[in-house]
Amino acid sequence: MSDNVSNQDSRRRVAFVGSECYPFVKTGGLGDVMYALPRALIRENCDVRVILPLYRCIPEKFRNKLVYRGSFMMDQTMEGRTFFVGIMETVMDGVIYDFIDNREFFDWGNPYTGLWEDIPKYCFFSKASLAILNYLEWVPDVIHCHDWQASLVPLYLRTRFNDTPVGRARVVLTIHNLRFQGICGIQHLKYWSGLPDGLFDYPILKQNEDEANMFKGGLAFADKITTVSRTYAEEIQTPAYGEHLEGHLSYHSPKLCGIVNGIDVEQWDSAKDPLLAADYDAGNFRELKKENKKALQEKLGLEPDENKIVIGLISRLTDQKGLDLVNAIIPRMLDGNTQIVVLGTGDPRYENAFRYYEEENKGTFCAYISYNETLAHLIYAGADALLVPSMFEPCGLTQLIAMRYGTIPIVRETGGLKDTVLPYDAERNEGNGFTFGPYNADLLLEAVNAAKTLYFTERWRWDEMVARDMEKDVSWEASARAYLALYDEIIAWDKEE
Ligand code: ADP
Ligand code: GLC
């Protein structure tokens, strides 16, 4: 047998199931991972299909390219009400994307609306994902589900679909963010999922006397649980980070592991980024990176001055991201040599606070309250440092992108931030950024001040760190291999059984 043929034969088939995926629909890092990891797995010789809802908010330019692959009616709910399942498909760089079409569930929203509607929506989505795999006669070796929205997949797989072709698949569930779990009244979930009563017990879906928890059930039934950094895998087994599932996760810890995210280094490449004022690399950033700072200052109405340190923040504006710490120190950060740029949307509390600071500090503080990918690229390139002082951070991608763009991260030592940003060590002249431990505004300020001191007094040292960060491996390669090893471990169970 030629190598080629044996490669074909041994190629793993992996189906990704999740609620968002760049470039079709993205609200945060989950969208990035759903894009980048399948592409990395293709390079490792896997066949990958990504299954997504066909949301109304997916831009026309993508919808126009979708090809109809079939449709059928599927029963959903306790009463067996039937719903239309359409399959619309596109292929991009070798990855197959199957969108599930159903107007009642997906024809509105952005993509999330509110739990009351999202629960039925994602019950349907999880079940339909398995049904389309059978319909397409494409049985994966592994179904890789992401976050609570896809967390009923393991339960459907081992009940309603166990004796169907797709029942042969193994199932991995990845926790990107434990804060969101899909919790609702037991009757609501019983009705919409149509899952057997036996699953609504404490070790599985039951949360308390009145409520059911979709993530909890999925975690119980998955063959493997992963999360997006080693530190977060440890943290979620403690009350401080476990979001009330620490006991459940400790119980299931033999099947839990942390695999750190990467970023797509083609998508995020300062040497070939059409959205920058000037492309640059680790060799020429000293001359060229500042062109982006200039463009950023001009675009945002900041005082044009290349000698000011520009500190960026790109984030969903939620409690998770440590924004109360940032708010508490802004007046002390603005010392005449500093400019701050915030890009984000979310909780009005933070949006308004940042707007207030902009009003008070025109020319040195900019609050760009929106979601804007083009501006994000320019901030990653034009800022000198990026703040990520999160309360918790399963992995975090903004610090990885920042490092790749030679922008020094200032982070709290939690979750993936701790695993990816080595603290600066002046004596050894090593490290990737500035870090602090306990969740405390004064400690954040100390870290910011340490960064400023290095920037203003030992720029050559700062620049050496920039070069180190730009050369650091933040790609998906190593982590894609770690997932592959995990897939292989569970695929092998079939042979052992
Ligand atoms: P999370 O998934 O918790 O939001 P991550 O750091 O994993 O955090 O990923 C955030 C992703 O979303 C990054 O790609 C970041 O650049 C992007 N992002 C966040 N807010 C915005 C925004 N307002 N405009 C553009 N991109 C944003
Ligand atoms: C979640 C987490 C973030 C992580 C992302 C992708 O949204 O908040 O830390 O990077 O998922 O895994």
Coordinates of C-alpha atoms and ligand atoms in Angstrom, one line a residue:
M1 CA 0.0 0.0 0.0
S2 CA 1.4 3.4 -0.9
D3 CA 1.9 6.0 1.8
N4 CA -0.8 8.1 0.2
V5 CA -3.4 5.4 0.5
S6 CA -2.6 4.5 4.0
N7 CA -2.8 8.2 4.9
Q8 CA -6.3 8.4 3.4
D9 CA -7.4 5.3 5.3
S10 CA -6.1 6.5 8.7
R11 CA -7.4 10.0 8.3
R12 CA -9.5 11.0 11.4
R13 CA -12.9 12.5 10.8
V14 CA -13.9 15.2 13.2
A15 CA -17.2 17.1 13.4
F16 CA -17.1 20.5 15.2
V17 CA -20.4 21.6 16.8
G18 CA -20.6 25.2 18.2
S19 CA -22.6 28.3 18.2
E20 CA -20.2 30.7 16.4
C21 CA -17.4 30.7 13.9
Y22 CA -15.4 33.4 12.3
P23 CA -15.8 34.8 9.6
F24 CA -19.5 34.0 9.5
V25 CA -20.5 34.9 13.1
K26 CA -18.3 35.9 16.0
T27 CA -18.9 37.5 19.4
G28 CA -15.7 36.5 21.1
G29 CA -12.8 34.0 21.2
L30 CA -15.1 30.9 20.6
G31 CA -15.6 32.2 17.1
D32 CA -11.8 32.4 16.6
V33 CA -11.2 28.9 17.9
M34 CA -14.0 27.4 15.7
Y35 CA -12.2 28.9 12.7
A36 CA -8.6 28.3 13.5
L37 CA -8.5 24.8 15.1
P38 CA -10.3 23.0 12.2
R39 CA -7.8 24.6 9.8
A40 CA -4.9 23.5 12.0
L41 CA -6.4 19.9 12.1
I42 CA -6.7 19.8 8.3
R43 CA -3.0 20.5 8.2
E44 CA -2.6 17.5 10.5
N45 CA -4.4 15.3 7.9
C46 CA -7.9 15.3 9.4
D47 CA -11.2 15.7 7.6
V48 CA -13.2 18.3 9.4
R49 CA -16.8 19.5 9.2
V50 CA -18.0 22.4 11.2
I51 CA -21.7 22.5 12.1
L52 CA -23.3 25.9 12.8
P53 CA -26.8 27.5 13.0
L54 CA -27.8 29.5 9.9
Y55 CA -28.4 32.7 11.8
R56 CA -30.0 35.7 10.2
C57 CA -27.0 37.9 11.1
I58 CA -24.6 35.9 8.8
P59 CA -23.7 38.4 6.1
E60 CA -25.2 37.9 2.6
K61 CA -21.8 37.5 1.0
F62 CA -21.5 34.2 2.8
R63 CA -25.1 33.2 2.5
N64 CA -24.9 33.6 -1.2
K65 CA -22.2 31.0 -1.5
L66 CA -24.1 28.3 0.4
V67 CA -25.2 25.2 -1.5
Y68 CA -28.4 23.3 -0.5
R69 CA -27.4 19.7 0.6
G70 CA -30.9 18.4 1.6
S71 CA -33.6 18.7 4.2
F72 CA -35.9 16.6 6.4
M73 CA -38.3 17.0 9.2
M74 CA -37.1 16.1 12.7
D75 CA -39.1 15.6 15.9
Q76 CA -38.1 17.8 18.8
T77 CA -39.8 18.4 22.2
M78 CA -41.5 16.1 24.6
E79 CA -44.6 16.0 22.4
G80 CA -42.6 15.1 19.3
R81 CA -43.4 18.3 17.4
T82 CA -41.7 18.2 14.1
F83 CA -39.4 20.9 12.7
F84 CA -37.7 21.6 9.4
V85 CA -34.0 20.9 9.2
G86 CA -32.2 22.2 6.1
I87 CA -28.5 21.8 5.3
M88 CA -26.7 24.5 3.5
E89 CA -23.0 23.9 2.8
T90 CA -19.8 25.7 1.8
V91 CA -16.2 24.7 1.7
M92 CA -13.4 27.0 2.7
D93 CA -9.7 26.0 2.5
G94 CA -10.6 22.4 2.9
V95 CA -12.9 22.7 5.9
I96 CA -16.6 21.9 5.2
Y97 CA -19.1 24.1 6.9
D98 CA -22.7 22.8 7.3
F99 CA -25.3 25.3 8.4
I100 CA -28.5 24.2 9.9
D101 CA -31.4 26.1 8.4
N102 CA -34.6 26.6 10.4
R103 CA -36.4 29.9 10.4
E104 CA -38.3 29.4 13.7
F105 CA -35.1 29.0 15.6
F106 CA -32.4 30.9 13.8
D107 CA -33.9 33.6 11.7
W108 CA -33.4 36.4 14.3
G109 CA -30.9 37.2 17.0
N110 CA -27.3 38.3 17.0
P111 CA -26.8 35.3 17.5
Y112 CA -27.8 35.1 21.2
T113 CA -31.1 36.7 22.4
G114 CA -31.9 35.5 25.9
L115 CA -31.8 32.2 27.7
W116 CA -35.6 31.6 27.4
E117 CA -35.3 31.4 23.6
D118 CA -31.7 30.3 23.5
I119 CA -32.5 27.0 25.3
P120 CA -35.0 25.7 22.7
K121 CA -32.7 27.0 20.0
Y122 CA -29.7 25.1 21.1
C123 CA -31.6 22.0 22.1
F124 CA -32.8 21.9 18.5
F125 CA -29.3 22.7 17.2
S126 CA -27.6 19.9 19.1
K127 CA -30.0 17.3 18.0
A128 CA -30.1 18.5 14.4
S129 CA -26.3 18.4 14.3
L130 CA -26.4 14.6 14.9
A131 CA -29.3 14.1 12.6
I132 CA -27.5 15.8 9.7
L133 CA -24.4 13.7 10.1
N134 CA -26.7 10.6 9.7
Y135 CA -28.5 12.2 6.8
L136 CA -25.2 13.1 5.0
E137 CA -23.9 9.6 5.8
W138 CA -20.7 11.1 7.2
V139 CA -19.9 9.3 10.5
P140 CA -17.1 11.1 12.4
D141 CA -14.6 9.4 14.6
V142 CA -15.0 12.3 17.0
I143 CA -17.6 14.9 17.6
H144 CA -16.0 17.9 19.2
C145 CA -18.6 20.1 20.9
H146 CA -18.0 23.6 22.3
D147 CA -19.6 25.3 25.3
W148 CA -23.1 24.9 26.7
Q149 CA -24.8 25.6 23.4
A150 CA -23.6 22.3 22.0
S151 CA -23.5 20.4 25.3
L152 CA -26.6 18.3 24.8
V153 CA -24.8 16.6 21.9
P154 CA -23.3 13.9 24.2
L155 CA -26.7 13.2 25.7
Y156 CA -28.5 12.9 22.4
L157 CA -25.6 10.8 21.1
R158 CA -25.8 8.2 23.9
T159 CA -29.6 8.1 23.9
R160 CA -31.7 8.8 20.8
F161 CA -28.7 8.3 18.4
N162 CA -26.9 5.5 20.2
D163 CA -28.1 2.9 17.8
T164 CA -27.8 4.9 14.6
P165 CA -24.7 5.2 12.5
V166 CA -23.4 8.4 14.2
G167 CA -23.7 6.5 17.6
R168 CA -20.2 5.1 16.7
A169 CA -18.6 8.4 17.3
R170 CA -16.7 9.5 20.4
V171 CA -17.4 12.8 21.9
V172 CA -15.3 15.6 23.3
L173 CA -16.8 18.7 25.1
T174 CA -14.6 21.8 25.4
I175 CA -15.3 24.4 28.1
H176 CA -14.5 27.9 26.7
N177 CA -16.3 29.7 29.4
L178 CA -17.9 28.1 32.5
R179 CA -19.8 31.2 33.4
F180 CA -22.5 30.4 30.9
Q181 CA -24.1 27.0 31.4
G182 CA -27.6 26.9 30.0
I183 CA -29.6 26.7 33.2
C184 CA -33.4 26.8 33.2
G185 CA -36.5 25.3 34.7
I186 CA -36.5 21.5 34.6
Q187 CA -39.8 21.4 32.7
H188 CA -38.6 23.9 30.1
L189 CA -35.6 21.7 29.2
K190 CA -37.6 18.5 29.5
Y191 CA -40.1 19.9 27.0
W192 CA -37.7 21.3 24.5
S193 CA -35.0 18.6 24.6
G194 CA -37.4 15.7 24.6
L195 CA -34.6 13.8 26.5
P196 CA -35.6 10.8 28.6
D197 CA -36.7 11.6 32.2
G198 CA -33.9 9.4 33.6
L199 CA -31.3 12.1 32.6
F200 CA -32.9 14.7 34.8
D201 CA -31.2 13.4 37.9
Y202 CA -28.5 15.0 40.1
P203 CA -25.4 13.4 38.5
I204 CA -26.5 14.5 35.1
L205 CA -28.8 17.4 34.2
K206 CA -30.4 18.3 37.5
Q207 CA -29.0 21.4 39.1
N208 CA -31.3 21.8 42.0
E209 CA -35.0 21.0 42.9
D210 CA -36.3 23.3 40.2
E211 CA -33.6 23.8 37.6
A212 CA -31.7 21.8 35.0
N213 CA -28.2 22.6 33.7
M214 CA -27.3 21.7 30.1
F215 CA -23.5 22.1 30.5
K216 CA -23.6 19.9 33.6
G217 CA -25.3 17.1 31.7
G218 CA -23.0 17.3 28.7
L219 CA -19.9 17.2 30.9
A220 CA -21.2 14.1 32.6
F221 CA -21.8 12.2 29.3
A222 CA -18.7 13.4 27.3
D223 CA -15.9 10.9 26.7
K224 CA -13.4 13.7 27.3
I225 CA -13.7 17.2 28.7
T226 CA -11.2 19.8 27.7
T227 CA -10.7 23.4 28.6
V228 CA -8.6 26.0 26.9
S229 CA -5.6 26.3 29.3
R230 CA -4.0 24.1 32.0
T231 CA -4.4 26.6 34.7
Y232 CA -8.2 27.1 34.0
A233 CA -8.5 23.3 34.1
E234 CA -7.2 23.4 37.7
E235 CA -9.1 26.6 38.6
I236 CA -12.5 25.3 37.7
Q237 CA -12.2 22.6 40.2
T238 CA -12.2 25.2 43.0
P239 CA -15.1 27.3 44.4
A240 CA -13.6 30.6 43.2
Y241 CA -13.7 29.6 39.5
G242 CA -16.0 26.6 39.4
E243 CA -19.3 28.5 38.9
H244 CA -20.9 26.0 41.3
L245 CA -19.8 23.1 39.1
E246 CA -16.4 22.6 40.9
G247 CA -17.6 19.4 42.6
H248 CA -19.0 18.0 39.3
L249 CA -15.7 18.8 37.6
S250 CA -13.5 17.4 40.3
Y251 CA -15.6 14.2 40.1
H252 CA -15.0 14.1 36.3
S253 CA -11.4 15.2 36.5
P254 CA -9.9 11.9 35.3
K255 CA -11.4 12.8 31.9
L256 CA -10.6 16.6 32.1
C257 CA -7.5 18.3 30.6
G258 CA -6.4 21.7 29.6
I259 CA -5.1 22.4 26.1
V260 CA -4.1 26.0 25.5
N261 CA -5.5 27.9 22.5
G262 CA -3.4 29.3 19.7
I263 CA -4.2 31.9 17.1
D264 CA -4.4 31.6 13.3
V265 CA -1.0 33.1 12.4
E266 CA -2.0 33.8 8.8
Q267 CA -5.1 35.7 9.9
W268 CA -3.0 37.6 12.5
D269 CA 0.2 38.5 10.7
S270 CA 1.7 42.0 11.2
A271 CA 4.0 41.4 8.2
K272 CA 1.0 40.9 5.9
D273 CA -2.0 42.7 7.3
P274 CA -4.0 44.8 4.8
L275 CA -5.7 46.6 7.7
L276 CA -2.4 48.2 8.9
A277 CA -0.9 51.6 8.0
A278 CA 2.5 49.8 7.7
D279 CA 3.3 46.1 7.8
Y280 CA 6.3 45.1 10.0
D281 CA 8.1 42.1 11.4
A282 CA 10.5 41.3 14.3
G283 CA 13.3 42.8 12.2
N284 CA 11.9 46.2 11.3
F285 CA 9.3 47.0 14.0
R286 CA 11.5 49.7 15.5
E287 CA 11.0 51.9 12.4
L288 CA 7.6 50.7 11.2
K289 CA 5.4 49.9 14.1
K290 CA 5.1 53.5 15.0
E291 CA 3.5 54.3 11.7
N292 CA 0.5 52.4 13.0
K293 CA 0.6 54.3 16.3
K294 CA 0.5 57.5 14.2
A295 CA -2.4 56.2 12.1
L296 CA -4.3 55.1 15.3
Q297 CA -3.8 58.5 17.0
E298 CA -5.1 60.3 13.9
K299 CA -8.0 58.0 13.4
L300 CA -9.2 58.3 17.0
G301 CA -8.5 62.0 17.6
L302 CA -5.7 61.4 20.0
E303 CA -2.8 63.9 20.3
P304 CA -0.3 62.8 17.6
D305 CA 2.8 62.1 19.5
E306 CA 5.0 59.0 19.0
N307 CA 6.6 59.5 22.4
K308 CA 3.5 58.8 24.4
I309 CA 2.9 55.3 25.5
V310 CA -0.4 54.0 24.0
I311 CA -2.2 51.4 26.1
G312 CA -5.0 49.5 24.4
L313 CA -7.9 47.3 25.7
I314 CA -10.0 45.2 23.3
S315 CA -12.7 43.3 25.0
R316 CA -16.3 42.3 25.6
L317 CA -17.2 44.8 28.3
T318 CA -18.3 42.3 31.0
D319 CA -17.3 41.7 34.6
Q320 CA -15.1 38.8 33.5
K321 CA -12.6 41.2 32.0
G322 CA -11.5 43.0 35.1
L323 CA -12.9 46.4 34.0
D324 CA -13.7 47.6 37.4
L325 CA -10.0 47.5 38.1
V326 CA -9.3 49.5 35.0
N327 CA -12.0 52.0 35.8
A328 CA -10.5 52.5 39.3
I329 CA -7.0 53.4 38.0
I330 CA -7.7 55.4 34.8
P331 CA -7.2 58.8 36.4
R332 CA -3.9 57.6 37.9
M333 CA -2.8 56.1 34.5
L334 CA -3.3 59.4 32.7
D335 CA -0.1 61.1 33.8
G336 CA 0.6 63.2 30.7
N337 CA 2.8 60.6 29.0
T338 CA 0.0 58.0 28.5
Q339 CA -2.8 57.5 26.0
I340 CA -5.5 54.9 26.5
V341 CA -7.7 53.3 23.8
V342 CA -10.7 51.1 24.7
L343 CA -12.5 49.1 22.0
G344 CA -15.5 47.1 23.2
T345 CA -19.2 46.7 23.7
G346 CA -21.2 45.1 26.5
D347 CA -22.5 46.1 29.9
P348 CA -23.8 49.7 29.8
R349 CA -22.1 50.3 33.2
Y350 CA -18.7 50.0 31.6
E351 CA -19.7 51.6 28.3
N352 CA -20.8 54.7 30.2
A353 CA -17.8 54.8 32.5
F354 CA -15.4 54.7 29.5
R355 CA -17.5 57.3 27.6
Y356 CA -17.2 59.5 30.7
Y357 CA -13.4 59.2 30.8
E358 CA -13.3 60.1 27.1
E359 CA -15.3 63.3 27.7
E360 CA -13.1 64.2 30.6
N361 CA -9.8 63.5 28.7
K362 CA -10.3 64.3 25.1
G363 CA -7.1 63.7 23.2
T364 CA -5.6 61.2 25.6
F365 CA -8.4 58.7 26.2
C366 CA -10.6 57.2 23.5
A367 CA -13.6 54.9 24.2
Y368 CA -14.7 53.3 20.9
I369 CA -17.8 51.6 22.0
S370 CA -18.5 49.1 19.2
Y371 CA -17.4 45.8 17.7
N372 CA -15.0 46.7 14.9
E373 CA -12.5 44.2 13.5
T374 CA -10.7 46.7 11.3
L375 CA -10.0 49.0 14.3
A376 CA -9.0 46.0 16.4
H377 CA -6.1 45.2 13.9
L378 CA -4.9 48.8 14.1
I379 CA -4.9 48.8 17.9
Y380 CA -3.0 45.5 18.1
A381 CA -0.4 47.1 15.8
G382 CA -0.5 50.7 17.0
A383 CA -0.6 50.4 20.7
D384 CA 2.6 49.8 22.8
A385 CA 0.9 47.7 25.5
L386 CA -2.5 45.8 25.9
L387 CA -4.4 45.4 29.1
V388 CA -6.0 42.1 30.0
P389 CA -6.6 42.3 33.8
S390 CA -9.3 39.6 33.8
M391 CA -11.1 38.3 36.9
F392 CA -11.0 34.9 35.2
E393 CA -9.8 34.0 31.7
P394 CA -10.1 30.5 30.4
C395 CA -7.5 31.2 27.8
G396 CA -7.7 34.7 26.3
L397 CA -6.7 35.4 22.7
T398 CA -6.1 39.2 22.8
Q399 CA -2.8 38.8 24.7
L400 CA -1.7 36.2 22.1
I401 CA -2.6 38.5 19.2
A402 CA -0.9 41.5 21.0
M403 CA 2.4 39.5 21.4
R404 CA 2.3 38.5 17.8
Y405 CA 2.0 42.2 16.9
G406 CA 4.8 43.2 19.3
T407 CA 2.4 44.9 21.7
I408 CA 3.4 44.1 25.3
P409 CA 0.6 42.4 27.3
I410 CA -0.2 43.5 30.9
V411 CA -2.2 40.7 32.4
R412 CA -3.5 39.2 35.6
E413 CA -2.0 35.8 36.4
T414 CA -5.1 33.7 35.8
G415 CA -6.2 30.9 33.4
G416 CA -4.6 31.1 30.0
L417 CA -3.1 34.5 30.7
K418 CA -0.9 32.9 33.3
D419 CA 0.1 30.1 30.9
T420 CA 0.9 32.3 28.0
V421 CA 2.5 35.4 29.4
L422 CA 5.8 34.9 31.2
P423 CA 6.4 37.9 33.6
Y424 CA 9.2 40.2 32.7
D425 CA 12.4 39.5 34.6
A426 CA 14.8 42.4 34.5
E427 CA 17.8 40.4 35.9
R428 CA 17.6 37.7 33.3
N429 CA 16.2 39.9 30.6
E430 CA 13.4 37.5 29.8
G431 CA 9.6 37.3 29.8
N432 CA 6.8 38.5 27.6
G433 CA 4.9 41.0 29.5
F434 CA 3.9 42.5 32.9
T435 CA 1.7 40.5 35.3
F436 CA 0.0 40.8 38.7
G437 CA -1.6 38.2 41.0
P438 CA -4.5 39.0 43.3
Y439 CA -7.5 40.8 41.8
N440 CA -6.7 44.3 43.0
A441 CA -6.6 47.7 41.3
D442 CA -3.4 48.9 43.0
L443 CA -1.6 45.8 41.8
L444 CA -2.8 46.4 38.3
L445 CA -1.5 50.0 38.6
E446 CA 1.9 48.7 39.8
A447 CA 2.1 46.4 36.7
V448 CA 1.2 49.3 34.4
N449 CA 3.8 51.6 36.1
A450 CA 6.5 48.9 35.8
A451 CA 5.7 48.7 32.1
K452 CA 5.9 52.5 31.7
T453 CA 9.2 52.6 33.6
L454 CA 10.7 50.1 31.2
Y455 CA 9.2 51.9 28.2
F456 CA 10.5 55.3 29.2
T457 CA 13.8 54.5 30.7
E458 CA 15.1 51.4 29.0
R459 CA 13.6 51.3 25.6
W460 CA 16.2 48.9 24.3
R461 CA 15.0 46.4 26.9
W462 CA 11.4 47.0 26.0
D463 CA 12.3 46.5 22.3
E464 CA 14.0 43.2 23.1
M465 CA 10.8 42.1 24.7
V466 CA 8.8 43.2 21.7
A467 CA 11.1 41.1 19.5
R468 CA 10.8 38.1 21.8
D469 CA 7.0 38.4 21.8
M470 CA 6.8 38.6 18.0
E471 CA 8.9 35.5 17.7
K472 CA 7.1 33.5 20.3
D473 CA 5.1 30.5 19.0
V474 CA 1.5 31.4 19.5
S475 CA 0.3 29.2 16.5
W476 CA -2.2 26.4 16.8
E477 CA 0.4 23.7 15.7
A478 CA 1.4 22.3 19.1
S479 CA -2.2 22.4 20.5
A480 CA -3.7 20.9 17.4
R481 CA -1.4 18.0 17.9
A482 CA -2.4 17.7 21.5
Y483 CA -6.1 17.5 20.4
L484 CA -5.1 14.9 17.9
A485 CA -3.5 12.8 20.5
L486 CA -6.6 13.1 22.6
Y487 CA -8.8 12.1 19.7
D488 CA -6.6 9.1 19.0
E489 CA -6.8 8.0 22.6
I490 CA -10.6 7.8 22.5
I491 CA -10.8 6.5 19.0
A492 CA -8.6 3.6 20.1
W493 CA -11.2 2.6 22.7
D494 CA -13.3 1.1 19.9
K495 CA -10.5 -1.3 19.1
E496 CA -9.9 -2.2 22.7
E497 CA -13.6 -2.9 23.4
Ligands
ADP1 P1 -13.6 36.2 25.0 O1 -13.8 35.1 24.1 O2 -13.8 36.0 26.4 O3 -14.4 37.4 24.5 P2 -10.9 36.2 23.9 O4 -9.7 37.0 24.3 O5 -10.7 34.7 23.8 O6 -12.1 36.7 24.9 O7 -11.3 36.6 22.4 C1 -11.8 37.8 22.1 C2 -11.8 38.0 20.6 O8 -12.8 38.9 20.2 C3 -10.5 38.5 20.0 O9 -10.3 38.0 18.7 C4 -10.6 40.0 20.0 O10 -9.8 40.6 19.1 C5 -12.1 40.1 19.6 N1 -12.8 41.3 20.1 C6 -13.3 41.5 21.3 N2 -13.9 42.7 21.4 C7 -13.9 43.2 20.2 C8 -14.3 44.4 19.6 N3 -15.0 45.3 20.3 N4 -14.1 44.6 18.3 C9 -13.4 43.7 17.6 N5 -12.9 42.6 18.0 C10 -13.1 42.3 19.3
GLC2 C1 -14.0 32.1 26.0 C2 -13.1 32.7 27.0 C3 -11.7 33.1 26.5 C4 -11.2 32.1 25.5 C5 -12.2 31.8 24.4 C6 -11.8 30.8 23.4 O1 -14.8 33.1 25.4 O2 -13.6 33.7 27.8 O3 -10.8 33.2 27.6 O4 -10.0 32.5 24.9 O5 -13.4 31.4 25.0 O6 -11.5 29.6 23.9

